PDB file of C-alpha atoms in Angstrom:
ATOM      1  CA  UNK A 294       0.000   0.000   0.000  1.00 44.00           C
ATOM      2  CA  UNK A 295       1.321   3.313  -1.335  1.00 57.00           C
ATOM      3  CA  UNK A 296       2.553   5.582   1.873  1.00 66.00           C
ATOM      4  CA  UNK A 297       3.273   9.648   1.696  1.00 73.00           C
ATOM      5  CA  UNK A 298       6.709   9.997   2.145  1.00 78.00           C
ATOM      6  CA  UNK A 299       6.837  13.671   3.923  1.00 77.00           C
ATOM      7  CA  UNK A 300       4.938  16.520   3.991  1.00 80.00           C
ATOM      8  CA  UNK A 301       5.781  17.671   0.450  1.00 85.00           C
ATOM      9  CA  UNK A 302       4.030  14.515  -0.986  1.00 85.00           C
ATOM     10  CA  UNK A 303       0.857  15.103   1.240  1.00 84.00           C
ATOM     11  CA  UNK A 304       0.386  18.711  -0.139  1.00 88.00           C
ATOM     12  CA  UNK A 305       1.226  17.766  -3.633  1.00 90.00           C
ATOM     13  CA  UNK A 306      -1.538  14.962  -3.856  1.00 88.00           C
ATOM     14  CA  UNK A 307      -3.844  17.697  -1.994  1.00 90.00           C
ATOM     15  CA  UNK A 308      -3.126  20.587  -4.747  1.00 93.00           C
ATOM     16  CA  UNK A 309      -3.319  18.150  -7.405  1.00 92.00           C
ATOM     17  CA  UNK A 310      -6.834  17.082  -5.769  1.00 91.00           C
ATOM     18  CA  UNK A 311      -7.968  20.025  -5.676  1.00 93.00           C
ATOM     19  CA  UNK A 312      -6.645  21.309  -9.470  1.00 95.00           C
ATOM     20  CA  UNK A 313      -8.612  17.737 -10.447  1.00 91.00           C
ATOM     21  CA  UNK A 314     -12.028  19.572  -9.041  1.00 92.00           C
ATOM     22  CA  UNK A 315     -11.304  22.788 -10.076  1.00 95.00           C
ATOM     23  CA  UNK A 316     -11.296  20.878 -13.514  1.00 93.00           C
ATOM     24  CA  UNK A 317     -14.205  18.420 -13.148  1.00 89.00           C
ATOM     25  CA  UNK A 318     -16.435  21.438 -11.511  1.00 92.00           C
ATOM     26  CA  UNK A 319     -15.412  23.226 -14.825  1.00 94.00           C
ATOM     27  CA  UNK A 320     -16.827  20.488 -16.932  1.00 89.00           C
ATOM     28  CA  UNK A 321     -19.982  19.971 -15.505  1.00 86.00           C
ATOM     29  CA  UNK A 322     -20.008  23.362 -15.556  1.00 88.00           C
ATOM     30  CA  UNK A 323     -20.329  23.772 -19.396  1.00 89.00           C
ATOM     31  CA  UNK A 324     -22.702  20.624 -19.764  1.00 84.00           C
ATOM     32  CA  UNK A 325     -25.428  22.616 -17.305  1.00 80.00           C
ATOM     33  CA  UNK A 326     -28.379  23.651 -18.937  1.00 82.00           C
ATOM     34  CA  UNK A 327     -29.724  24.673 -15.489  1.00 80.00           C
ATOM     35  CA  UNK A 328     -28.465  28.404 -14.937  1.00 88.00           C
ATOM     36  CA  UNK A 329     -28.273  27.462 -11.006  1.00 85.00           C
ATOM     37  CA  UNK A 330     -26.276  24.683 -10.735  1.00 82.00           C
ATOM     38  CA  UNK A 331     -23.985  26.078 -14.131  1.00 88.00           C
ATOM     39  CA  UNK A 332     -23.167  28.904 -11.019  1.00 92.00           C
ATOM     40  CA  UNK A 333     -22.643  26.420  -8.691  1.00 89.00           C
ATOM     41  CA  UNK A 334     -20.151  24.253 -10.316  1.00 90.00           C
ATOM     42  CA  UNK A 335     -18.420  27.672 -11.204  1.00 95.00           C
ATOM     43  CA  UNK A 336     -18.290  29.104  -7.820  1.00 94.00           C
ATOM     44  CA  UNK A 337     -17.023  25.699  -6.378  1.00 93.00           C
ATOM     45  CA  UNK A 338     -14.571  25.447  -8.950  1.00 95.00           C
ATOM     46  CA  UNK A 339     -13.257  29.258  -8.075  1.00 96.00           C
ATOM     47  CA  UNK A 340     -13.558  27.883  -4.461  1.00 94.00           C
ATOM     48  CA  UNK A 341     -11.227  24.758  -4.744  1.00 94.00           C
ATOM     49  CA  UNK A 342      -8.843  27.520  -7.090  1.00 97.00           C
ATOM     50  CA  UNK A 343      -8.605  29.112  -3.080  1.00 95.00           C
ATOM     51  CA  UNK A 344      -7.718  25.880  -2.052  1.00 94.00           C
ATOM     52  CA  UNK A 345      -5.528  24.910  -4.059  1.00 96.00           C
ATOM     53  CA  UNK A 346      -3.770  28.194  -3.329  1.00 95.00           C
ATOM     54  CA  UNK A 347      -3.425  28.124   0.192  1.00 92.00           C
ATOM     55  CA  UNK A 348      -1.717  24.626   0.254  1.00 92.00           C
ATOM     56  CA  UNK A 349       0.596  26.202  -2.204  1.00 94.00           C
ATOM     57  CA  UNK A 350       1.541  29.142  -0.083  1.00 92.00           C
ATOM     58  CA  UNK A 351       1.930  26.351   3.158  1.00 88.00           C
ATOM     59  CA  UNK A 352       4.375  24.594   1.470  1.00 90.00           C
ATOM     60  CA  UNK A 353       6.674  27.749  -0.252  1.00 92.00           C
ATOM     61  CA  UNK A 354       6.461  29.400   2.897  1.00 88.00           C
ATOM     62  CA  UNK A 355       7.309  25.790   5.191  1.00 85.00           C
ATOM     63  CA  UNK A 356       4.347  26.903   7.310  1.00 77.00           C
ATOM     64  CA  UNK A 357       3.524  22.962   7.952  1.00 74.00           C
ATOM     65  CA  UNK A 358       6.279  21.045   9.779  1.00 68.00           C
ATOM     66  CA  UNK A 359       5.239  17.197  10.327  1.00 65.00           C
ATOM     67  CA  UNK A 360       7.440  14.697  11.106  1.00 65.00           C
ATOM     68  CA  UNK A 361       7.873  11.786   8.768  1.00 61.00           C
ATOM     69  CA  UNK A 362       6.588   9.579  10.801  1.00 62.00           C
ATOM     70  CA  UNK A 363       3.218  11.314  11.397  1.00 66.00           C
ATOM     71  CA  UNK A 364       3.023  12.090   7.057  1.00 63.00           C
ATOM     72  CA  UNK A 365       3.741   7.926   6.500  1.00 59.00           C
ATOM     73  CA  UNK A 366       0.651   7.406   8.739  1.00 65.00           C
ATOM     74  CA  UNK A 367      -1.658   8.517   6.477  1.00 64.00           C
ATOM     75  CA  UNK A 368      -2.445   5.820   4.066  1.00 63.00           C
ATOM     76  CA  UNK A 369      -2.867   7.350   0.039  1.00 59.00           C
ATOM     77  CA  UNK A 370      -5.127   4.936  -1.070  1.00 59.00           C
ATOM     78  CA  UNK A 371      -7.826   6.652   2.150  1.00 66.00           C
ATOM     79  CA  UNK A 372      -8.097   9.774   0.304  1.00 64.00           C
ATOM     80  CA  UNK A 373      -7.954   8.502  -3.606  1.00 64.00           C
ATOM     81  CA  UNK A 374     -11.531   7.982  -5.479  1.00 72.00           C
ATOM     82  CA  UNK A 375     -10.702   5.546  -8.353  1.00 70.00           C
ATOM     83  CA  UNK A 376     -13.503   6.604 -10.680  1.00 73.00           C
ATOM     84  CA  UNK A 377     -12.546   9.446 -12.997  1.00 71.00           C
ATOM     85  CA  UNK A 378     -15.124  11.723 -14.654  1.00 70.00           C
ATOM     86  CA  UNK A 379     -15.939  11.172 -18.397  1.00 74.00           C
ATOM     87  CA  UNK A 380     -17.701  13.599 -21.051  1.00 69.00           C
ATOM     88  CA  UNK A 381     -20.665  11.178 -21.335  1.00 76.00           C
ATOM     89  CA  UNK A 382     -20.995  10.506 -17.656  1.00 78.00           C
ATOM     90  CA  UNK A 383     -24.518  11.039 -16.219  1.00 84.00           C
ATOM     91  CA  UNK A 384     -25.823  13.748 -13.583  1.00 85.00           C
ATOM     92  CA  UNK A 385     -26.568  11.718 -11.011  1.00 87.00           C
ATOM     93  CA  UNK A 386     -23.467   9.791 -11.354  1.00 87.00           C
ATOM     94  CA  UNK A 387     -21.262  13.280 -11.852  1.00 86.00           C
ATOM     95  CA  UNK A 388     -23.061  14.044  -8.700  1.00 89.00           C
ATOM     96  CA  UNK A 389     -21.927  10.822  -7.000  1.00 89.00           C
ATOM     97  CA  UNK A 390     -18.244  11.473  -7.962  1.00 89.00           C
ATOM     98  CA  UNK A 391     -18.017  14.839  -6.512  1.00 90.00           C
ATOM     99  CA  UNK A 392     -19.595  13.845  -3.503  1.00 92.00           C
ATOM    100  CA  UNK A 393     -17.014  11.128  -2.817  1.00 92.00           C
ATOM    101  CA  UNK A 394     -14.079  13.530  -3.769  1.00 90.00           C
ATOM    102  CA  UNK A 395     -15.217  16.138  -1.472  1.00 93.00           C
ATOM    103  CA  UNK A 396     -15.621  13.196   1.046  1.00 94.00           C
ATOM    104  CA  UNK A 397     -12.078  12.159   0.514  1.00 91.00           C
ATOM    105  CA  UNK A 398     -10.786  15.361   0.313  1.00 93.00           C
ATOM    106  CA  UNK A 399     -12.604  16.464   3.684  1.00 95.00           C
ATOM    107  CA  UNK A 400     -10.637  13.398   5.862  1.00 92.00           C
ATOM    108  CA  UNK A 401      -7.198  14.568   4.187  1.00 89.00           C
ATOM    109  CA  UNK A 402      -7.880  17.773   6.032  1.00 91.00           C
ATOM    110  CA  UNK A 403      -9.499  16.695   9.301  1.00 94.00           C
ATOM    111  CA  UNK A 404      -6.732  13.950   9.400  1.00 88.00           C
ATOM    112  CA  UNK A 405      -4.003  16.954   8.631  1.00 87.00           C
ATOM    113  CA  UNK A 406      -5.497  19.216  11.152  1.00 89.00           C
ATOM    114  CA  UNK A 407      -5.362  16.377  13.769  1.00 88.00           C
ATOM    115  CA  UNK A 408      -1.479  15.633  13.115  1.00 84.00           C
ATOM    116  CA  UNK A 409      -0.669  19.214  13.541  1.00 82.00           C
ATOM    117  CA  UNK A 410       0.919  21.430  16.674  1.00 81.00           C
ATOM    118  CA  UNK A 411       0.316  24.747  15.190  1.00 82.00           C
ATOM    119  CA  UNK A 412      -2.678  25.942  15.912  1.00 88.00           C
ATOM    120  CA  UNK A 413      -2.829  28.529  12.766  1.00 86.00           C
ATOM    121  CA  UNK A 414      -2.265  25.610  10.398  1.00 85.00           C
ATOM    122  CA  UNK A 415      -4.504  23.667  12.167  1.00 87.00           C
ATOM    123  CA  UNK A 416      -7.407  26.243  12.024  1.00 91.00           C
ATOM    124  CA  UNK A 417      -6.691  26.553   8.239  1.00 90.00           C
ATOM    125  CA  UNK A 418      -6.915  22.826   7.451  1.00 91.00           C
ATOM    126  CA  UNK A 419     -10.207  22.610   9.670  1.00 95.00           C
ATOM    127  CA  UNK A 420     -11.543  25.353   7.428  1.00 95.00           C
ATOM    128  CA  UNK A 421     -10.383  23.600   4.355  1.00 94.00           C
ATOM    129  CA  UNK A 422     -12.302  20.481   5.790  1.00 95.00           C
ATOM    130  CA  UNK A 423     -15.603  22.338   6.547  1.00 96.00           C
ATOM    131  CA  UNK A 424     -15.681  23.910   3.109  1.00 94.00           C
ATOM    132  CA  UNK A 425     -15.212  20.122   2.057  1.00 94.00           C
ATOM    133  CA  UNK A 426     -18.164  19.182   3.958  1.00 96.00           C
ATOM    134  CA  UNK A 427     -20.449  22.159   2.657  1.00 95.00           C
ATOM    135  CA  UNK A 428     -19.676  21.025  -1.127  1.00 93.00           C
ATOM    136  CA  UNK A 429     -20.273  17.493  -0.277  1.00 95.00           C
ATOM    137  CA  UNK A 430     -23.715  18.977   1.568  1.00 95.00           C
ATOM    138  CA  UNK A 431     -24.767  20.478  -1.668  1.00 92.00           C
ATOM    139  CA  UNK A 432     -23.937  18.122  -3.872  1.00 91.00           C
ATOM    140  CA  UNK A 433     -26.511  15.617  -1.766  1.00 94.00           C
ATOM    141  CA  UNK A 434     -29.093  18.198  -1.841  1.00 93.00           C
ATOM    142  CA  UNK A 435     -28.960  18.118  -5.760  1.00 89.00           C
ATOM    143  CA  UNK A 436     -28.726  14.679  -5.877  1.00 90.00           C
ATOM    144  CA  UNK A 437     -31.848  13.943  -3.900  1.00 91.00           C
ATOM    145  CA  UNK A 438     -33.694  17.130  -6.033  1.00 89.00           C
ATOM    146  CA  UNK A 439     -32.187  15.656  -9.268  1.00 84.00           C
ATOM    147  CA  UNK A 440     -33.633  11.746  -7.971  1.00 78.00           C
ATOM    148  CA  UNK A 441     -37.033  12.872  -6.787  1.00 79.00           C
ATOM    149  CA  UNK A 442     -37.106  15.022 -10.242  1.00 84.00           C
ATOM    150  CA  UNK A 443     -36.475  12.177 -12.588  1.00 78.00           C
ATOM    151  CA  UNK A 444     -39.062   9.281 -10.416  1.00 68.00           C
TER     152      UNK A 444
END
């Protein structure tokens, strides 16, 4: 089972995470027909672009000191969702995806915020987490409007 090897590796797999939803929010984006969610994708897509962007400034700036041993702890394959979005993929099932990808990406951060001493980066990855959560809580309030919608 693949392992992080330091801390680099851990925000590198986060940033490119978060570049893969910026992307797949995109996407969906310009398949929407529905004005609402069309803004939605958009704004989440300009959200994970934040993201993304604080993780880079952590790292250039060395703002997140783990040890090794506390980065090899966290297991890759926990925060990985195997199924990759495709142009004819349906709305419920794009829906699906990008719940379990916020999901995933919302233990990365409660997991990083748990390993860390510093209470600022702590408080940052905890925010990263609960703007996780809220995407993930959107997406399932679609999903069950899209479901009830199409029965």
């Amino acid at each position: 089972m693949e392992k992080f090897k330091n801390i680099d590796d851990v925000l590198d797999f986060a940033m490119k995470s978060e570049q893969e939803a910026v992307d797949f929010y995109n996407q969906l984006a310009s398949t929407m027909q529905n004005q609402e969610m069309k803004d939605t994708f958009l704004q989440f897509a300009k959200e994970e672009v934040g993201h993304k962007a604080r993780l880079q400034k952590i790292k250039d700036e060395r703002l997140f000191d783990l040890s090794d041993e506390k980065v090899q702890d966290l297991q890759i394959s926990d925060y990985v969702v195997n199924v990759k979005p495709s142009p004819d993929m349906k709305y419920a099932d794009a829906l699906v995806l990008a719940m379990k990808k916020e999901k995933a990406a919302f233990k990365l951060y409660t997991n990083l915020a748990q390993k860390t001493e510093n209470h600022e980066i702590k408080a940052v990855f905890q925010n990263l987490a609960v703007e996780e959560s809220k995407h993930k809580l959107r997406f399932e309030l679609e999903y069950d409007e899209y479901v009830m919608r199409e029965n």
